[in-house]
mmCIF file with all atom_site columns, C-alpha atoms in Angstrom:
data_model
loop_
_atom_site.group_PDB
_atom_site.id
_atom_site.type_symbol
_atom_site.label_atom_id
_atom_site.label_alt_id
_atom_site.label_comp_id
_atom_site.label_asym_id
_atom_site.label_entity_id
_atom_site.label_seq_id
_atom_site.pdbx_PDB_ins_code
_atom_site.Cartn_x
_atom_site.Cartn_y
_atom_site.Cartn_z
_atom_site.occupancy
_atom_site.B_iso_or_equiv
_atom_site.pdbx_formal_charge
_atom_site.auth_seq_id
_atom_site.auth_comp_id
_atom_site.auth_asym_id
_atom_site.auth_atom_id
_atom_site.pdbx_PDB_model_num
ATOM 1  C CA . UNK A 1 1  ? -145.751 -116.991 -32.737 1.00 51.00 ? 209 UNK A CA 1
ATOM 2  C CA . UNK A 1 2  ? -147.363 -116.044 -29.587 1.00 56.00 ? 210 UNK A CA 1
ATOM 3  C CA . UNK A 1 3  ? -145.984 -113.044 -27.549 1.00 58.00 ? 211 UNK A CA 1
ATOM 4  C CA . UNK A 1 4  ? -146.519 -114.338 -24.693 1.00 62.00 ? 212 UNK A CA 1
ATOM 5  C CA . UNK A 1 5  ? -143.504 -116.901 -25.001 1.00 67.00 ? 213 UNK A CA 1
ATOM 6  C CA . UNK A 1 6  ? -140.898 -114.290 -26.808 1.00 81.00 ? 214 UNK A CA 1
ATOM 7  C CA . UNK A 1 7  ? -138.488 -111.824 -24.946 1.00 85.00 ? 215 UNK A CA 1
ATOM 8  C CA . UNK A 1 8  ? -139.552 -108.620 -26.272 1.00 86.00 ? 216 UNK A CA 1
ATOM 9  C CA . UNK A 1 9  ? -139.646 -104.773 -24.651 1.00 89.00 ? 217 UNK A CA 1
ATOM 10 C CA . UNK A 1 10 ? -142.658 -104.480 -22.225 1.00 89.00 ? 218 UNK A CA 1
ATOM 11 C CA . UNK A 1 11 ? -144.309 -102.174 -19.910 1.00 90.00 ? 219 UNK A CA 1
ATOM 12 C CA . UNK A 1 12 ? -146.552 -103.301 -17.039 1.00 93.00 ? 220 UNK A CA 1
ATOM 13 C CA . UNK A 1 13 ? -147.904 -101.770 -14.232 1.00 95.00 ? 221 UNK A CA 1
ATOM 14 C CA . UNK A 1 14 ? -148.982 -103.335 -10.635 1.00 97.00 ? 222 UNK A CA 1
ATOM 15 C CA . UNK A 1 15 ? -150.427 -101.893 -7.562  1.00 97.00 ? 223 UNK A CA 1
ATOM 16 C CA . UNK A 1 16 ? -150.027 -103.176 -4.064  1.00 97.00 ? 224 UNK A CA 1
ATOM 17 C CA . UNK A 1 17 ? -152.757 -104.867 -2.077  1.00 96.00 ? 225 UNK A CA 1
ATOM 18 C CA . UNK A 1 18 ? -153.846 -102.041 0.108   1.00 96.00 ? 226 UNK A CA 1
ATOM 19 C CA . UNK A 1 19 ? -153.875 -99.641  -3.369  1.00 94.00 ? 227 UNK A CA 1
ATOM 20 C CA . UNK A 1 20 ? -151.366 -97.333  -1.724  1.00 93.00 ? 228 UNK A CA 1
ATOM 21 C CA . UNK A 1 21 ? -148.693 -97.997  -4.267  1.00 94.00 ? 229 UNK A CA 1
ATOM 22 C CA . UNK A 1 22 ? -148.425 -98.344  -7.726  1.00 94.00 ? 230 UNK A CA 1
ATOM 23 C CA . UNK A 1 23 ? -145.680 -99.572  -9.746  1.00 96.00 ? 231 UNK A CA 1
ATOM 24 C CA . UNK A 1 24 ? -144.319 -98.606  -13.101 1.00 94.00 ? 232 UNK A CA 1
ATOM 25 C CA . UNK A 1 25 ? -141.977 -100.887 -15.352 1.00 94.00 ? 233 UNK A CA 1
ATOM 26 C CA . UNK A 1 26 ? -140.478 -100.524 -18.754 1.00 91.00 ? 234 UNK A CA 1
ATOM 27 C CA . UNK A 1 27 ? -138.058 -103.079 -19.868 1.00 90.00 ? 235 UNK A CA 1
ATOM 28 C CA . UNK A 1 28 ? -136.147 -102.491 -22.911 1.00 86.00 ? 236 UNK A CA 1
ATOM 29 C CA . UNK A 1 29 ? -135.437 -105.612 -25.634 1.00 80.00 ? 237 UNK A CA 1
ATOM 30 C CA . UNK A 1 30 ? -134.662 -106.304 -28.855 1.00 82.00 ? 238 UNK A CA 1
ATOM 31 C CA . UNK A 1 31 ? -131.004 -104.969 -28.212 1.00 82.00 ? 239 UNK A CA 1
ATOM 32 C CA . UNK A 1 32 ? -128.889 -108.093 -28.841 1.00 83.00 ? 240 UNK A CA 1
ATOM 33 C CA . UNK A 1 33 ? -125.870 -106.446 -26.611 1.00 86.00 ? 241 UNK A CA 1
ATOM 34 C CA . UNK A 1 34 ? -128.118 -104.584 -24.163 1.00 83.00 ? 242 UNK A CA 1
ATOM 35 C CA . UNK A 1 35 ? -131.278 -106.153 -23.455 1.00 83.00 ? 243 UNK A CA 1
ATOM 36 C CA . UNK A 1 36 ? -133.688 -109.069 -24.774 1.00 84.00 ? 244 UNK A CA 1
ATOM 37 C CA . UNK A 1 37 ? -136.882 -108.233 -23.295 1.00 87.00 ? 245 UNK A CA 1
ATOM 38 C CA . UNK A 1 38 ? -138.871 -110.061 -21.127 1.00 89.00 ? 246 UNK A CA 1
ATOM 39 C CA . UNK A 1 39 ? -141.703 -112.950 -21.404 1.00 90.00 ? 247 UNK A CA 1
ATOM 40 C CA . UNK A 1 40 ? -145.281 -112.298 -19.968 1.00 89.00 ? 248 UNK A CA 1
ATOM 41 C CA . UNK A 1 41 ? -144.101 -114.719 -17.148 1.00 91.00 ? 249 UNK A CA 1
ATOM 42 C CA . UNK A 1 42 ? -141.348 -112.862 -16.334 1.00 92.00 ? 250 UNK A CA 1
ATOM 43 C CA . UNK A 1 43 ? -143.456 -109.845 -15.622 1.00 92.00 ? 251 UNK A CA 1
ATOM 44 C CA . UNK A 1 44 ? -145.466 -112.154 -13.413 1.00 94.00 ? 252 UNK A CA 1
ATOM 45 C CA . UNK A 1 45 ? -142.028 -112.825 -11.494 1.00 95.00 ? 253 UNK A CA 1
ATOM 46 C CA . UNK A 1 46 ? -141.110 -109.167 -11.489 1.00 95.00 ? 254 UNK A CA 1
ATOM 47 C CA . UNK A 1 47 ? -144.225 -107.738 -9.950  1.00 96.00 ? 255 UNK A CA 1
ATOM 48 C CA . UNK A 1 48 ? -144.575 -110.629 -7.412  1.00 96.00 ? 256 UNK A CA 1
ATOM 49 C CA . UNK A 1 49 ? -141.180 -109.712 -6.266  1.00 96.00 ? 257 UNK A CA 1
ATOM 50 C CA . UNK A 1 50 ? -141.547 -106.079 -6.109  1.00 96.00 ? 258 UNK A CA 1
ATOM 51 C CA . UNK A 1 51 ? -144.718 -106.800 -3.718  1.00 96.00 ? 259 UNK A CA 1
ATOM 52 C CA . UNK A 1 52 ? -147.731 -106.333 -6.756  1.00 97.00 ? 260 UNK A CA 1
ATOM 53 C CA . UNK A 1 53 ? -151.063 -107.421 -5.685  1.00 97.00 ? 261 UNK A CA 1
ATOM 54 C CA . UNK A 1 54 ? -152.415 -107.184 -9.327  1.00 97.00 ? 262 UNK A CA 1
ATOM 55 C CA . UNK A 1 55 ? -150.844 -105.864 -12.323 1.00 96.00 ? 263 UNK A CA 1
ATOM 56 C CA . UNK A 1 56 ? -151.368 -105.342 -15.977 1.00 94.00 ? 264 UNK A CA 1
ATOM 57 C CA . UNK A 1 57 ? -149.150 -105.609 -19.050 1.00 92.00 ? 265 UNK A CA 1
ATOM 58 C CA . UNK A 1 58 ? -149.430 -102.664 -21.754 1.00 89.00 ? 266 UNK A CA 1
ATOM 59 C CA . UNK A 1 59 ? -148.322 -101.858 -24.881 1.00 79.00 ? 267 UNK A CA 1
ATOM 60 C CA . UNK A 1 60 ? -144.874 -103.283 -25.279 1.00 78.00 ? 268 UNK A CA 1
ATOM 61 C CA . UNK A 1 61 ? -142.551 -103.436 -28.362 1.00 80.00 ? 269 UNK A CA 1
ATOM 62 C CA . UNK A 1 62 ? -140.823 -100.148 -29.729 1.00 78.00 ? 270 UNK A CA 1
ATOM 63 C CA . UNK A 1 63 ? -143.539 -97.833  -27.899 1.00 80.00 ? 271 UNK A CA 1
ATOM 64 C CA . UNK A 1 64 ? -142.156 -98.934  -24.348 1.00 84.00 ? 272 UNK A CA 1
ATOM 65 C CA . UNK A 1 65 ? -140.855 -95.924  -22.998 1.00 85.00 ? 273 UNK A CA 1
ATOM 66 C CA . UNK A 1 66 ? -140.540 -94.147  -19.707 1.00 88.00 ? 274 UNK A CA 1
ATOM 67 C CA . UNK A 1 67 ? -139.942 -90.635  -19.242 1.00 87.00 ? 275 UNK A CA 1
ATOM 68 C CA . UNK A 1 68 ? -139.896 -88.184  -16.507 1.00 89.00 ? 276 UNK A CA 1
ATOM 69 C CA . UNK A 1 69 ? -139.925 -84.216  -16.048 1.00 89.00 ? 277 UNK A CA 1
ATOM 70 C CA . UNK A 1 70 ? -136.745 -82.927  -15.275 1.00 90.00 ? 278 UNK A CA 1
ATOM 71 C CA . UNK A 1 71 ? -137.811 -79.086  -15.209 1.00 87.00 ? 279 UNK A CA 1
ATOM 72 C CA . UNK A 1 72 ? -140.506 -76.983  -15.805 1.00 88.00 ? 280 UNK A CA 1
ATOM 73 C CA . UNK A 1 73 ? -140.342 -78.015  -19.756 1.00 90.00 ? 281 UNK A CA 1
ATOM 74 C CA . UNK A 1 74 ? -137.595 -80.462  -19.856 1.00 92.00 ? 282 UNK A CA 1
ATOM 75 C CA . UNK A 1 75 ? -138.258 -84.785  -19.816 1.00 89.00 ? 283 UNK A CA 1
ATOM 76 C CA . UNK A 1 76 ? -135.447 -87.239  -19.544 1.00 89.00 ? 284 UNK A CA 1
ATOM 77 C CA . UNK A 1 77 ? -136.054 -90.452  -21.378 1.00 86.00 ? 285 UNK A CA 1
ATOM 78 C CA . UNK A 1 78 ? -135.867 -93.122  -18.700 1.00 85.00 ? 286 UNK A CA 1
ATOM 79 C CA . UNK A 1 79 ? -135.071 -96.307  -20.933 1.00 85.00 ? 287 UNK A CA 1
ATOM 80 C CA . UNK A 1 80 ? -133.490 -97.072  -24.159 1.00 83.00 ? 288 UNK A CA 1
ATOM 81 C CA . UNK A 1 81 ? -135.982 -97.917  -26.869 1.00 82.00 ? 289 UNK A CA 1
ATOM 82 C CA . UNK A 1 82 ? -135.407 -100.378 -28.978 1.00 80.00 ? 290 UNK A CA 1
ATOM 83 C CA . UNK A 1 83 ? -135.764 -98.150  -32.248 1.00 76.00 ? 291 UNK A CA 1
ATOM 84 C CA . UNK A 1 84 ? -133.367 -95.628  -30.547 1.00 77.00 ? 292 UNK A CA 1
ATOM 85 C CA . UNK A 1 85 ? -135.610 -92.723  -30.074 1.00 76.00 ? 293 UNK A CA 1
ATOM 86 C CA . UNK A 1 86 ? -139.384 -91.904  -28.375 1.00 78.00 ? 294 UNK A CA 1
ATOM 87 C CA . UNK A 1 87 ? -142.140 -93.688  -30.559 1.00 81.00 ? 295 UNK A CA 1
ATOM 88 C CA . UNK A 1 88 ? -145.204 -91.532  -31.653 1.00 80.00 ? 296 UNK A CA 1
ATOM 89 C CA . UNK A 1 89 ? -148.154 -93.044  -29.711 1.00 80.00 ? 297 UNK A CA 1
ATOM 90 C CA . UNK A 1 90 ? -151.810 -92.378  -29.398 1.00 79.00 ? 298 UNK A CA 1
ATOM 91 C CA . UNK A 1 91 ? -152.058 -92.892  -25.634 1.00 81.00 ? 299 UNK A CA 1
ATOM 92 C CA . UNK A 1 92 ? -149.870 -92.943  -22.473 1.00 83.00 ? 300 UNK A CA 1
ATOM 93 C CA . UNK A 1 93 ? -149.988 -93.304  -18.523 1.00 85.00 ? 301 UNK A CA 1
ATOM 94 C CA . UNK A 1 94 ? -148.876 -89.730  -16.544 1.00 86.00 ? 302 UNK A CA 1
ATOM 95 C CA . UNK A 1 95 ? -148.347 -90.007  -12.408 1.00 87.00 ? 303 UNK A CA 1
ATOM 96 C CA . UNK A 1 96 ? -148.851 -86.560  -10.819 1.00 84.00 ? 304 UNK A CA 1
ATOM 97 C CA . UNK A 1 97 ? -147.948 -86.266  -7.133  1.00 81.00 ? 305 UNK A CA 1
ATOM 98 C CA . UNK A 1 98 ? -150.692 -84.660  -5.267  1.00 82.00 ? 306 UNK A CA 1
ATOM 99 C CA . UNK A 1 99 ? -149.297 -82.337  -2.913  1.00 78.00 ? 307 UNK A CA 1
#
């Protein structure tokens, strides 16, 4: 089965036309009473609605996770991964605010 037609957890990033804004998205899925996930077509519609000019679909499924730093050494999980916890992955994206 082709994954673009399947509802699964998704991670995707978009940028505005002027390249001054970046949009980071994580959609939970594979959790019957919580979230089914998205199809690639749905990602396109969300990105268009958010104002993205270009976007890319990244790794999905159980590794779709978003965290944010809430203290010097503390992080908060922002979504509900399908396996119930963060999954070990070999790479990721980090956003640093330039002061």
